[in-house]
Coordinates of C-alpha atoms (C1' of nucleotides) in Angstrom, one line a residue:
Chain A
X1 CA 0.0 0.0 0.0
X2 CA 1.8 3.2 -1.3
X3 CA 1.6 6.4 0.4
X4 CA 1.0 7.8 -3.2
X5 CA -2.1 10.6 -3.1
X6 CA -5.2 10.1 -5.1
X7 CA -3.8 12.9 -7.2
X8 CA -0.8 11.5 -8.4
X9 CA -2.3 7.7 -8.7
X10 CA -4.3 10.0 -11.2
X11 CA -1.0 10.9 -12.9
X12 CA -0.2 7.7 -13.4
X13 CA -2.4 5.8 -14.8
X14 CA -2.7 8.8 -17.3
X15 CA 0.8 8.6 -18.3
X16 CA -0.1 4.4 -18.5
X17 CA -3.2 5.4 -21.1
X18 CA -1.0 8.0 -22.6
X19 CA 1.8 5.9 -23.5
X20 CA -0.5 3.3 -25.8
X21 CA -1.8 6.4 -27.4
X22 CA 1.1 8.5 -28.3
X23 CA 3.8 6.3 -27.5
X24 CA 6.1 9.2 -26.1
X25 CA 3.8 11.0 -23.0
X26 CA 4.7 14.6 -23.0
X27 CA 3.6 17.4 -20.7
X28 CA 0.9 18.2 -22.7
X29 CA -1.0 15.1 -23.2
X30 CA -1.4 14.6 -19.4
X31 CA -2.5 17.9 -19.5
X32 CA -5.2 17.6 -21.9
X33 CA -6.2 14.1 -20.3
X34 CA -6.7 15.1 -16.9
X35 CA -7.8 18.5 -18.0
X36 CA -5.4 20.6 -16.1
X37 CA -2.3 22.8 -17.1
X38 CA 1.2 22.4 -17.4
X39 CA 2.8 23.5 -15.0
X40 CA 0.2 21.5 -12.7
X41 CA 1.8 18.5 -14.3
X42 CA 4.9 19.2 -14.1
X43 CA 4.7 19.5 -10.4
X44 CA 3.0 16.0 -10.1
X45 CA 5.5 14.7 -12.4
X46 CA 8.4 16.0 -10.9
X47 CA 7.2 14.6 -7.3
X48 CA 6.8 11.3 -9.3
X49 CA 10.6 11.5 -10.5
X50 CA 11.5 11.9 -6.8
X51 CA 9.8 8.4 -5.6
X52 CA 11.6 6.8 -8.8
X53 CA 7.7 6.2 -9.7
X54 CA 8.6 8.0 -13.3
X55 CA 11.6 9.3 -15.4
X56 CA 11.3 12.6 -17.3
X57 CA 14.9 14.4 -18.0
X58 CA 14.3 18.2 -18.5
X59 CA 12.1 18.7 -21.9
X60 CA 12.1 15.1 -22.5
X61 CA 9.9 12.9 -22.8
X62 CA 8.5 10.8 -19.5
X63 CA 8.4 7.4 -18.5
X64 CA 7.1 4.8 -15.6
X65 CA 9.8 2.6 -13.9
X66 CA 8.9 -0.5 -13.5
X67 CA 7.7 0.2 -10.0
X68 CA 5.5 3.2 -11.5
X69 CA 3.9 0.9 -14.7
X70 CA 3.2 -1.6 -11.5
X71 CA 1.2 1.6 -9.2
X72 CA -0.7 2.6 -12.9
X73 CA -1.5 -0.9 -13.4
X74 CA -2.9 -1.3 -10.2
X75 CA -5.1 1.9 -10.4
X76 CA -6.1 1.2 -13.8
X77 CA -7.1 -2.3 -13.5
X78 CA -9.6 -0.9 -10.3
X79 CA -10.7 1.6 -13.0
X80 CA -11.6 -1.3 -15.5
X81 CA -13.4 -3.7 -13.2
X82 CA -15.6 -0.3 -12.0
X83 CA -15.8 0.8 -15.4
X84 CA -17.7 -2.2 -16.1
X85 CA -19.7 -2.2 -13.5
X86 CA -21.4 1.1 -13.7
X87 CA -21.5 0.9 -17.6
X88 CA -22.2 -2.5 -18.8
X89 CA -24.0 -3.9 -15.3
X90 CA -25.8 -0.6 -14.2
X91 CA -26.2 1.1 -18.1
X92 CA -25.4 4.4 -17.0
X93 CA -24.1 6.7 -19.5
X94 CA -20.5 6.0 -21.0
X95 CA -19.1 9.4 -19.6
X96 CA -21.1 8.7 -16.2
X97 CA -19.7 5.9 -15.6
X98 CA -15.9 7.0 -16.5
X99 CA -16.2 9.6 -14.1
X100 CA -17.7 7.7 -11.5
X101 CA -15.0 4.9 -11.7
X102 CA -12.4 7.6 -11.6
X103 CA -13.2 9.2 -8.7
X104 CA -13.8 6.1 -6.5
X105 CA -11.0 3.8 -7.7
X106 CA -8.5 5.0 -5.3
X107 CA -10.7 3.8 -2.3
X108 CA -11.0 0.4 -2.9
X109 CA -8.4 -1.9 -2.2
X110 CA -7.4 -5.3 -4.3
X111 CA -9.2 -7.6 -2.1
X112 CA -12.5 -5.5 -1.8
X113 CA -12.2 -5.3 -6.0
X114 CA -11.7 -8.8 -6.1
X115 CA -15.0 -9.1 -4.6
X116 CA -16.5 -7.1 -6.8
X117 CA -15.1 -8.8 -9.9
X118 CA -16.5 -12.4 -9.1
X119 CA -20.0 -11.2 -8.3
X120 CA -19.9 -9.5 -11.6
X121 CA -18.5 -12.4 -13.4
X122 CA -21.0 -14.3 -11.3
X123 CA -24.3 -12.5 -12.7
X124 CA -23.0 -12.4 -15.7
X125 CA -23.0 -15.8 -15.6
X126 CA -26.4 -16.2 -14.6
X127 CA -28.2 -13.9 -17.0
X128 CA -26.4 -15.6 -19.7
X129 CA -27.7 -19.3 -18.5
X130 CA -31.1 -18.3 -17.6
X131 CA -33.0 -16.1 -20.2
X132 CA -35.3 -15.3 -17.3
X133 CA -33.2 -14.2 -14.7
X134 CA -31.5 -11.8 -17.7
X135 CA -34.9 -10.1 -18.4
X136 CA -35.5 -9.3 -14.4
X137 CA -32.7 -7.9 -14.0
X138 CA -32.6 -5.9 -17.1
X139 CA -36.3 -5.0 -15.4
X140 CA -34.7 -4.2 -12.4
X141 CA -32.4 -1.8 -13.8
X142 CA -33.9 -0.1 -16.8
X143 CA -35.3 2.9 -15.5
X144 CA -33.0 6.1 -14.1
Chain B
X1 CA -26.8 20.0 -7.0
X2 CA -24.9 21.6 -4.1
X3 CA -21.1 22.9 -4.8
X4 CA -20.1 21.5 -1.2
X5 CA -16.7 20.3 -0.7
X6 CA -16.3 16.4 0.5
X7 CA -15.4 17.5 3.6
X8 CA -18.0 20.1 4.5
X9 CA -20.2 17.0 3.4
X10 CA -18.7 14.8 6.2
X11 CA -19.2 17.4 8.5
X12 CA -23.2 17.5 7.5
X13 CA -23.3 13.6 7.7
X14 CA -21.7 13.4 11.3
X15 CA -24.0 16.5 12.0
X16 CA -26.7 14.4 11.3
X17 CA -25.5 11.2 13.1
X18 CA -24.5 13.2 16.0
X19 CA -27.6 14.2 16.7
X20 CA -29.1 10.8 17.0
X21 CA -26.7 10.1 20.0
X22 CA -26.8 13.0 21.5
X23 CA -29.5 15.7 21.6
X24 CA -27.4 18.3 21.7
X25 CA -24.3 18.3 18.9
X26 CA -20.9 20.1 19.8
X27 CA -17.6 20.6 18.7
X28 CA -16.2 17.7 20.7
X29 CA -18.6 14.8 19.1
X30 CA -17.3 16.0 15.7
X31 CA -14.1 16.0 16.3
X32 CA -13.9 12.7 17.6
X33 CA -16.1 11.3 14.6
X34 CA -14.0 12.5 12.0
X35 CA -10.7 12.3 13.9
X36 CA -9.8 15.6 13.4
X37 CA -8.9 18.5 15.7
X38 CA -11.2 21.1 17.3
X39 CA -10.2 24.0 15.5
X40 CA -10.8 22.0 12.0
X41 CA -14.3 21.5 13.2
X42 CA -15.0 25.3 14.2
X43 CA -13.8 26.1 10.6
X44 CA -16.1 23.9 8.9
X45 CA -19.0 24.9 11.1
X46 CA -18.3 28.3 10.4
X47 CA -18.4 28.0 6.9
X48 CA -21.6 25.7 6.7
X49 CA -23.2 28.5 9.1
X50 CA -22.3 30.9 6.2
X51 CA -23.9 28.7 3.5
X52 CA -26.9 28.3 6.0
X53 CA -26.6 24.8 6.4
X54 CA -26.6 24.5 10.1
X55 CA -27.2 27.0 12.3
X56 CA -24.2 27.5 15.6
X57 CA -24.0 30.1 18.4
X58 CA -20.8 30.6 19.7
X59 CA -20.1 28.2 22.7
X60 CA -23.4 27.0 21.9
X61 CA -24.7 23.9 20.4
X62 CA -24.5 22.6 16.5
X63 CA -28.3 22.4 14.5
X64 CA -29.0 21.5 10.7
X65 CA -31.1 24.4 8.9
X66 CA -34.1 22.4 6.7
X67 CA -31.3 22.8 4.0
X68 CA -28.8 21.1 5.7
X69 CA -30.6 18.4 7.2
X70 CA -31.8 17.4 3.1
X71 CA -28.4 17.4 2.3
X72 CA -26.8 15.5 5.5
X73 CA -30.0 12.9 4.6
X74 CA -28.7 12.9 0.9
X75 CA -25.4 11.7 2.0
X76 CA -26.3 9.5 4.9
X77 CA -28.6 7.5 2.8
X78 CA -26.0 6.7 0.1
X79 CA -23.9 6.0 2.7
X80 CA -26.5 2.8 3.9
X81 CA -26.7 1.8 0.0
X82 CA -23.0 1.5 -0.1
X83 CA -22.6 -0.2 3.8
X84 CA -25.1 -3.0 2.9
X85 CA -23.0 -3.3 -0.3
X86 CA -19.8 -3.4 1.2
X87 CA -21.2 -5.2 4.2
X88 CA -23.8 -7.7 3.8
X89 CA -23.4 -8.4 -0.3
X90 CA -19.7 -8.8 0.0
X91 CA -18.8 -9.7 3.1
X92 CA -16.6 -7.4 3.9
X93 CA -15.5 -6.5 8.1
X94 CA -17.3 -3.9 9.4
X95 CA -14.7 -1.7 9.4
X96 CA -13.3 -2.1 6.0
X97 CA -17.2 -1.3 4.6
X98 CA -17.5 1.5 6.5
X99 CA -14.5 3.3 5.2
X100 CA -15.1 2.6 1.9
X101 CA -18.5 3.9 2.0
X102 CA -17.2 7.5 3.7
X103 CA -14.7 7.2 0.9
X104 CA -16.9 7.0 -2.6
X105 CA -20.3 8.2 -1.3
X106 CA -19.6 11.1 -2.5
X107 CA -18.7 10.5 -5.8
X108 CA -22.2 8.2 -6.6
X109 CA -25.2 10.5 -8.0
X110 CA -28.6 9.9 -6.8
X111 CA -29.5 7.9 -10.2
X112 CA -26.4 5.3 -9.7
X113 CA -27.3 4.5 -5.9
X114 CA -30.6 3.8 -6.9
X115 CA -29.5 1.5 -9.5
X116 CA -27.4 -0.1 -6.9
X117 CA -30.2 -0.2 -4.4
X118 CA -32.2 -1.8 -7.2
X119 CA -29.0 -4.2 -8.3
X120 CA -28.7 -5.4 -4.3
X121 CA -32.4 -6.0 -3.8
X122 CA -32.8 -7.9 -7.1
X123 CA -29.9 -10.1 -5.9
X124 CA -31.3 -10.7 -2.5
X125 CA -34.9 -11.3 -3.9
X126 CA -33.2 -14.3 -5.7
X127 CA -31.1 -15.2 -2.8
X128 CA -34.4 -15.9 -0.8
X129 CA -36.4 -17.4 -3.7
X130 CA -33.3 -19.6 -4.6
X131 CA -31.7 -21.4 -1.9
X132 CA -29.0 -22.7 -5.1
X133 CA -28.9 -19.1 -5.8
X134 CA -28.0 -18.1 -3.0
X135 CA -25.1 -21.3 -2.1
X136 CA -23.4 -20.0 -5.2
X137 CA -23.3 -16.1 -4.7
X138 CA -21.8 -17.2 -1.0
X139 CA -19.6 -19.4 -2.9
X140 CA -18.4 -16.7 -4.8
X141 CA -17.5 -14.3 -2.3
X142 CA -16.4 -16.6 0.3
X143 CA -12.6 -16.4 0.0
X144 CA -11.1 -13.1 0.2
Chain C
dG1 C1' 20.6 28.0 -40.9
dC2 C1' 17.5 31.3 -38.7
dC3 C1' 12.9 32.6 -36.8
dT4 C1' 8.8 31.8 -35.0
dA5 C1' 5.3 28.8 -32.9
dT6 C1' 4.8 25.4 -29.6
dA7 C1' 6.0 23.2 -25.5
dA8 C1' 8.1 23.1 -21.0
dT9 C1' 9.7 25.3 -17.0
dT10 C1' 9.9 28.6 -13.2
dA11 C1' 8.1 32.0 -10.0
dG12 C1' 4.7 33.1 -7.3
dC13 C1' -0.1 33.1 -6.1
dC14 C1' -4.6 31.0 -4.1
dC15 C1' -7.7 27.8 -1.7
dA16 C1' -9.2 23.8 1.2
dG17 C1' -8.5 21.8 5.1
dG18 C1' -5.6 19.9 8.3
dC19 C1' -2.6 21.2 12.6
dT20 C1' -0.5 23.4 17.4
dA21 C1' -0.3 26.9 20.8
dA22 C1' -2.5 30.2 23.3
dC23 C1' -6.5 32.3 25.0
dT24 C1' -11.5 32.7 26.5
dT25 C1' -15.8 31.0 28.0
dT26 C1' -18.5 27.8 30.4
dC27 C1' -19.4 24.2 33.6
dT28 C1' -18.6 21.7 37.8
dT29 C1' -17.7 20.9 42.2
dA30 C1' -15.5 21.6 46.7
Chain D
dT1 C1' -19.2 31.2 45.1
dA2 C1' -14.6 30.9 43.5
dA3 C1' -11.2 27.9 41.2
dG4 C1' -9.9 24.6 38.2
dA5 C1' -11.2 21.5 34.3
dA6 C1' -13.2 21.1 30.0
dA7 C1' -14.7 22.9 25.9
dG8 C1' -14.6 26.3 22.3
dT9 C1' -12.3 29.9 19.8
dT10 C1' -8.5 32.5 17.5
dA11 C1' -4.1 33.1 15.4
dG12 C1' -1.0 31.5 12.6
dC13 C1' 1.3 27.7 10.3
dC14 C1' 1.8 23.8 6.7
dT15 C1' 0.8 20.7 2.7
dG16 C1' -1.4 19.3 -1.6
dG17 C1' -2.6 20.7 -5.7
dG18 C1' -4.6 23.8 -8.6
dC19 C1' -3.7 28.5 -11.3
dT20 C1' -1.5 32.7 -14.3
dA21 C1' 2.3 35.2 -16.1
dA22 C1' 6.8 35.2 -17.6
dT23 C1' 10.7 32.8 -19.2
dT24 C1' 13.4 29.3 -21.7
dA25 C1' 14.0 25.3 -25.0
dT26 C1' 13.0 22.9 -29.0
dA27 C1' 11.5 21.9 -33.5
dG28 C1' 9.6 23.2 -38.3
dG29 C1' 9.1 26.1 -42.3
dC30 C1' 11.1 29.4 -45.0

DNA sequence: GCCTATAATTAGCCCAGGCTAACTTTCTTA
DNA sequence: TAAGAAAGTTAGCCTGGGCTAATTATAGGC
């Protein structure tokens, strides 16, 4: 359990999402993802270079250690599982459902999302054995 | 939708909860529910007095305007959605559920709890009707 | 190869929300 | 009823994490 804040867990799982997307994360496109400015960023980042969480030499071009990819693994892989959950089990709205998941995946820890994953794997299972049981709880759930 | 800080919305919960235990709310029982310090509390309670969300004479006793009392409710009951949750349909110990309610109630609109609340009913409706049901969902969330 | 646009950095500010230390008010009880 | 204990308040500090404005690097187009 890292003593990282929510705010730069934030960070990196960003610079995770924006490393399959640009392939070199600058400055900017953690900006533009988490929708705040530069120098903001470089802050975080530059806290993140002291815990050896990232590397980023002056106008360069940043990276996760291996301990850092680990931490934005970990954060983004509680973002999937709740992803899922309030999109594809609840139906709420796609952007809903990112937000939601993004401000409540640093308060759940592995064992609690654990949990969480089997009894979604586990209704999913059920709606897709029994027709029935899938129509009550799309019932259940269709209406705001 | 109210722009209240997290916090100033912990301060209305344990307002709320307070008040069930003690008649008369003070400084003191808030402090020790949230853990904090006195002085944090008379801050808080100074600025929910500005926004007219509780009403506090000085050296006198802590009371929810109408206003504040909706909004403490507002919290309180996603809190119980998210307890039962965390409790009862997972398992989890007391504690554990607990703090991850106080930590992601406030991120879950009033549309997504009542999904939830829908979800948790639905799956204990079939827990009850289903004693096979009901052996594998325990099954499920048995081990940690 | 220089010049400008873009990106990154630095300096310095603000706000929320903790804290301690010191002081004031209220309550209790001898 | 006066004194000490307990509670509340005030002053002033710190940290995280935003921001703008100003500066410095870099990279492309002429």
């Amino acid at each position: 359990m890292t003593a990282l804040t929510e705010g730069l867990q934030d960070y990196l799982e960003a610079i995770l999402l924006c490393e399959r997307k640009h392939r070199f994360v600058r400055t900017k496109h953690l900006a533009e993802r988490l929708r705040v400015k530069s120098p903001s960023v470089h802050t975080a980042v530059k806290e993140l270079t002291r815990l050896e969480l990232v590397e980023h030499e002056s106008y360069g071009h940043i990276e996760l250690t291996p301990e850092g990819r680990k931490e934005a693994e970990s954060v983004y892989s509680k973002h999937k599982v709740l992803y899922h959950f309030f999109a594809e089990t609840l139906g709420l709205p796609d952007a809903l459902a990112e937000e939601t998941a993004c401000g409540i995946e640093h308060h759940l820890d592995d064992k609690t999302i654990g949990k969480i994953t089997r009894l979604l794997d586990f209704i999913e299972r059920k709606a897709k054995e029994d027709p029935e049981f899938d129509a009550e709880l799309k019932k259940v759930l269709e209406h705001d």
